[in-house]
Amino acid sequence: MLGRVTCAAHAGTANSFDKPWGNPAEETVAEVPEYLLERSRQRRVALGVLEDDGSGAAAPGAPAPGAGAAVAAGPGPAEMIAAAKQAALAETEPAIAPDPEWVVAARTRHRIPVWVLPVLVCLPLWGFVYWKLTEPPPVPITAINEGATTYAVRCASCHGGNGSGSDASLVGRPLYNGEVLATFPSLDDSFIEWISLGSEGTGIGRVYGDANRAGGPHVSGETGSNMPAFGEVLQPHQLYSVARYVREVIGGEDISDEVEAERDAEWEHLGGGSDSGGGGGH
C-alpha cells in the first residue's frame, strides 16, 4: 500500500507567465510506503504521544489515502524528547511497597487520651490513701493487753498460756482457778517484788506470799524450778501490768470499777501507755 502526499507548486518557470494569473497550479503527488506510516504510528504509541487503538497495519485491500489528502502532522522534536524522558522516568522509578498491616493498625488505632496519664500516676497514691482510710484503727494499749503480751513472752513457757502450770506437766506453779489469789490475796508490793526478784532474789527456802494460805505456804525453790527474776528486763509499768493480767484474767479476780480506775491510774503513773503513745485504761 502506498500513501500519497500532495505538494502544491507552480508547474514551471518557463511557461508560468503563459498561464492566466490566478489559475491553480498543477499538483504533484508523492507516494509514501504504508510500512513507513505504520512504523511512525508504532513509534508514537511507544512514546506515549498516540494511544494504541489496536488497529495495527492497514488491512489488505483498504483504500489508500486519496490524492490531495495531506499527511497529518506528527509531534515536533521537543514533544518527542519530553515524552521519551517521561517514559524512561516511569520505567526507572521504584514502586513503593505498601505498609505492613501492623503499621497500618498502629497508625489508625485510637490513641490514649492525654488526661489518662496523670490519672495513672495518681492511682497508686489514691490506693494507698484508700487502704489507710479503710484500715481499722489500732487497738489502744491498755494495762491488760500490755500484760497479756508480757505474759505470753516471759511466763507462758513455765506456767502455760492459761496458767495451768504443773497441772499440765509444766515447771511453774499453777496460777489459774484462784491459785495466784490464794498466794497473793492483794495486789501489793509483795507480788510485784516476787515477780521482780524471783526465787533467788527472795531467798531459797523462804516463804513468799500468804503464809496462811489454804494448802500451806509456798517456799522459794521447793519445786526444784526457780522463778526467774524479771526486774532487770521489764519496766515498772510492765511488772505492774503483767501482775494485773495474772490476777484479773488468769486468776479470775473480781474488782469494782473504782479499783479498776485506781489501777489504771497507777499503771499510767508508772509509765504505762507512754511507750506506744497510747492512753491508759483497762
Coordinates of C-alpha atoms in Angstrom, one line a residue:
M1 CA 0.0 0.0 0.0
L2 CA 1.2 3.5 -0.7
G3 CA 0.2 6.7 0.8
R4 CA 0.2 9.9 -1.1
V5 CA 1.4 13.3 0.0
T6 CA 0.4 16.2 -2.2
C7 CA 2.6 19.2 -2.7
A8 CA 1.4 22.3 -4.4
A9 CA 3.8 24.1 -6.8
H10 CA 3.8 26.0 -9.9
A11 CA 4.3 23.8 -12.9
G12 CA 7.5 25.5 -14.1
T13 CA 9.1 28.8 -14.5
A14 CA 9.5 28.7 -18.3
N15 CA 5.8 28.8 -19.1
S16 CA 4.5 30.3 -15.9
F17 CA 3.8 33.6 -17.5
D18 CA 1.9 31.8 -20.3
K19 CA -0.9 30.8 -18.0
P20 CA -3.6 33.2 -16.8
W21 CA -3.0 34.8 -13.3
G22 CA -4.8 33.0 -10.6
N23 CA -5.2 29.6 -12.3
P24 CA -4.4 26.7 -9.8
A25 CA -1.0 25.2 -10.1
E26 CA -0.6 21.7 -11.1
E27 CA -0.4 19.4 -8.1
T28 CA 2.5 16.9 -7.6
V29 CA 1.6 13.7 -5.6
A30 CA 4.4 11.9 -3.7
E31 CA 3.7 8.2 -2.8
V32 CA 4.8 7.2 0.9
P33 CA 5.0 3.5 1.6
E34 CA 2.5 2.2 4.1
Y35 CA 5.0 0.4 6.3
L36 CA 6.7 3.8 7.0
L37 CA 3.4 5.2 8.1
E38 CA 2.8 2.2 10.4
R39 CA 6.4 2.4 11.8
S40 CA 5.8 6.1 12.6
R41 CA 2.5 5.2 14.3
Q42 CA 4.1 2.5 16.4
R43 CA 6.9 4.9 17.5
R44 CA 4.4 7.5 18.7
V45 CA 2.5 4.8 20.6
A46 CA 5.7 3.7 22.3
L47 CA 6.5 7.3 23.3
G48 CA 3.0 7.8 24.7
V49 CA 2.1 10.5 22.3
L50 CA -0.5 8.4 20.5
E51 CA -2.9 5.9 22.1
D52 CA -2.8 2.5 20.6
D53 CA -6.2 1.7 19.2
G54 CA -5.2 -1.8 18.2
S55 CA -5.6 -1.1 14.5
G56 CA -2.1 -2.2 13.6
A57 CA -1.2 -2.2 9.9
A58 CA -3.8 -1.3 7.4
A59 CA -6.0 -4.2 6.4
P60 CA -5.3 -5.7 3.0
G61 CA -7.5 -4.1 0.4
A62 CA -8.1 -1.0 2.4
P63 CA -8.2 2.1 0.2
A64 CA -5.1 4.3 0.3
P65 CA -5.4 7.9 1.3
G66 CA -6.9 9.8 -1.6
A67 CA -5.0 12.1 -3.7
G68 CA -4.7 15.5 -2.3
A69 CA -5.1 14.4 1.3
A70 CA -2.3 15.9 3.4
V71 CA -0.4 13.7 5.8
A72 CA -1.3 14.5 9.5
A73 CA 1.4 16.4 11.1
G74 CA 3.2 14.4 13.9
P75 CA 4.7 15.7 17.2
G76 CA 7.6 18.0 17.0
P77 CA 11.1 17.1 18.2
A78 CA 10.7 18.8 21.6
E79 CA 7.5 16.9 22.3
M80 CA 9.0 13.6 21.4
I81 CA 12.1 14.2 23.6
A82 CA 9.9 15.1 26.6
A83 CA 7.7 12.0 26.1
A84 CA 10.8 9.8 25.9
K85 CA 12.2 11.3 29.2
Q86 CA 8.8 10.8 30.9
A87 CA 8.7 7.1 29.7
A88 CA 12.3 6.5 30.9
L89 CA 11.5 8.1 34.3
A90 CA 8.4 5.9 34.7
E91 CA 10.4 2.8 33.9
T92 CA 13.2 3.6 36.4
E93 CA 11.1 5.0 39.3
P94 CA 10.9 2.2 42.0
A95 CA 7.5 1.1 43.1
I96 CA 6.6 2.0 46.8
A97 CA 5.7 -1.1 48.7
P98 CA 2.5 -0.8 50.9
D99 CA 2.9 -0.6 54.6
P100 CA 2.6 -3.8 56.7
E101 CA -0.7 -4.5 58.4
W102 CA 0.7 -3.8 61.9
V103 CA 2.0 -0.4 60.8
V104 CA -1.4 0.5 59.4
A105 CA -3.1 -0.7 62.6
A106 CA -0.7 1.3 64.7
R107 CA -1.4 4.4 62.7
T108 CA -5.2 4.0 62.8
R109 CA -5.7 2.8 66.3
H110 CA -7.3 5.0 69.0
R111 CA -4.7 7.0 71.0
I112 CA -4.7 7.1 74.8
P113 CA -6.1 10.5 75.9
V114 CA -3.6 12.8 77.5
W115 CA -5.7 13.1 80.7
V116 CA -5.3 9.4 81.4
L117 CA -1.5 9.8 82.2
P118 CA -1.9 11.9 85.4
V119 CA -4.8 9.6 86.4
L120 CA -2.5 6.5 86.1
V121 CA 0.3 8.3 88.0
C122 CA -2.0 9.2 90.9
L123 CA -3.8 5.9 91.1
P124 CA -1.2 4.1 93.4
L125 CA -1.3 7.1 95.7
W126 CA -5.1 7.0 95.8
G127 CA -5.0 3.3 96.5
F128 CA -2.6 3.8 99.4
V129 CA -4.8 6.6 100.9
Y130 CA -7.9 4.4 100.4
W131 CA -6.2 1.5 102.2
K132 CA -5.2 3.6 105.1
L133 CA -8.6 5.1 105.4
T134 CA -10.3 1.7 105.4
E135 CA -7.8 0.1 107.8
P136 CA -9.3 -0.5 111.2
P137 CA -7.9 1.8 113.9
P138 CA -5.1 0.3 116.1
V139 CA -6.1 -1.3 119.3
P140 CA -5.4 1.1 122.1
I141 CA -2.7 0.0 124.6
T142 CA -4.1 -0.8 128.0
A143 CA -2.6 -2.3 131.1
I144 CA -4.4 -5.6 130.4
N145 CA -3.4 -6.1 126.8
E146 CA 0.2 -5.0 127.7
G147 CA 0.3 -7.5 130.5
A148 CA -1.1 -10.2 128.1
T149 CA 1.8 -9.6 125.7
T150 CA 4.4 -9.7 128.5
Y151 CA 2.9 -12.9 129.9
A152 CA 3.0 -14.6 126.5
V153 CA 6.6 -13.8 126.0
R154 CA 8.0 -14.2 129.6
C155 CA 5.7 -16.5 131.6
A156 CA 3.7 -18.9 129.4
S157 CA 6.6 -21.3 128.8
C158 CA 6.6 -22.3 132.5
H159 CA 3.0 -21.5 133.6
G160 CA 1.1 -22.3 130.4
G161 CA -1.0 -20.0 128.4
N162 CA -4.0 -20.4 130.7
G163 CA -1.9 -20.6 133.9
S164 CA -2.3 -24.4 134.4
G165 CA 1.5 -24.8 135.2
S166 CA 2.4 -28.1 136.8
D167 CA -1.1 -29.4 136.4
A168 CA -0.3 -29.5 132.7
S169 CA 3.2 -31.1 133.4
L170 CA 4.9 -27.7 133.2
V171 CA 7.6 -26.5 135.7
G172 CA 5.8 -23.4 137.0
R173 CA 3.2 -23.4 139.8
P174 CA -0.5 -23.2 138.7
L175 CA -1.9 -19.7 138.6
Y176 CA -5.5 -20.4 137.4
N177 CA -8.5 -21.3 139.4
G178 CA -7.7 -18.7 142.1
E179 CA -4.3 -20.2 143.0
V180 CA -2.4 -16.9 142.5
L181 CA -5.1 -15.1 144.6
A182 CA -4.6 -17.6 147.4
T183 CA -0.8 -17.0 147.4
F184 CA -1.1 -13.2 147.0
P185 CA -4.5 -12.1 148.3
S186 CA -3.9 -8.5 147.2
L187 CA -2.0 -6.6 144.5
D188 CA 0.6 -5.2 146.8
D189 CA 4.4 -4.7 146.8
S190 CA 4.9 -8.4 147.8
F191 CA 3.5 -9.7 144.5
I192 CA 5.4 -7.1 142.4
E193 CA 8.6 -7.9 144.4
W194 CA 8.2 -11.7 143.8
I195 CA 8.0 -11.1 140.0
S196 CA 10.9 -8.7 140.1
L197 CA 13.3 -10.7 142.3
G198 CA 12.4 -14.3 141.6
S199 CA 13.3 -17.3 143.7
E200 CA 17.0 -16.4 144.2
G201 CA 16.3 -12.8 144.9
T202 CA 13.7 -13.6 147.5
G203 CA 16.0 -16.3 149.0
I204 CA 15.9 -20.1 148.6
G205 CA 13.9 -21.7 151.4
R206 CA 12.0 -18.5 152.3
V207 CA 8.2 -18.3 152.4
Y208 CA 6.7 -15.9 149.9
G209 CA 3.1 -14.6 149.7
D210 CA 0.5 -15.5 152.4
A211 CA 2.0 -17.8 155.0
N212 CA -1.5 -18.9 156.0
R213 CA -2.8 -19.8 152.5
A214 CA -5.0 -22.9 152.2
G215 CA -2.9 -25.9 151.4
G216 CA 0.1 -24.4 153.2
P217 CA 2.6 -21.6 152.3
H218 CA 4.8 -21.6 149.3
V219 CA 8.5 -21.8 149.8
S220 CA 11.0 -20.4 147.3
G221 CA 12.8 -23.2 145.5
E222 CA 10.8 -26.1 146.9
T223 CA 9.6 -27.2 143.5
G224 CA 13.1 -27.6 142.1
S225 CA 12.4 -25.0 139.4
N226 CA 13.3 -21.5 140.4
M227 CA 11.3 -18.4 139.4
P228 CA 13.4 -16.1 137.2
A229 CA 13.9 -12.5 138.1
F230 CA 12.3 -10.1 135.7
G231 CA 13.2 -6.8 137.4
E232 CA 16.1 -6.2 135.0
V233 CA 14.3 -7.0 131.8
L234 CA 10.9 -5.4 132.4
Q235 CA 9.9 -1.8 133.1
P236 CA 8.0 -0.9 136.2
H237 CA 4.7 -0.4 134.3
Q238 CA 5.3 -3.8 132.6
L239 CA 5.8 -5.5 136.0
Y240 CA 2.6 -3.9 137.2
S241 CA 0.6 -4.8 134.0
V242 CA 1.6 -8.5 134.0
A243 CA 0.7 -8.8 137.7
R244 CA -2.7 -7.4 136.8
Y245 CA -3.2 -9.7 133.9
V246 CA -2.2 -12.8 136.0
R247 CA -4.7 -11.8 138.8
E248 CA -7.6 -10.3 136.8
V249 CA -7.6 -12.6 133.7
I250 CA -5.9 -15.9 134.6
G251 CA -6.7 -15.8 138.4
G252 CA -10.2 -14.5 137.8
E253 CA -10.1 -11.7 140.3
D254 CA -13.3 -9.7 140.6
I255 CA -12.7 -6.0 141.1
S256 CA -15.0 -2.9 141.2
D257 CA -14.9 -0.1 138.7
E258 CA -13.4 2.1 141.3
V259 CA -10.5 -0.3 141.9
E260 CA -10.0 -0.8 138.2
A261 CA -9.8 3.0 137.7
E262 CA -7.2 3.3 140.5
R263 CA -5.1 0.5 139.0
D264 CA -5.2 2.2 135.6
A265 CA -4.1 5.4 137.1
E266 CA -1.2 3.7 138.9
W267 CA -0.2 2.0 135.6
E268 CA -0.1 5.3 133.8
H269 CA 1.8 6.8 136.7
L270 CA 4.5 4.1 136.3
G271 CA 4.8 5.0 132.5
G272 CA 2.1 2.8 131.0
G273 CA 0.8 3.9 127.6
S274 CA 3.6 6.4 127.0
D275 CA 5.9 3.9 125.2
S276 CA 3.5 3.4 122.3
G277 CA 1.8 6.8 122.5
G278 CA -1.5 5.1 123.6
G279 CA -3.6 6.0 126.6
G280 CA -4.1 4.1 129.7
G281 CA -7.3 2.3 130.8
H282 CA -8.4 -1.2 131.4

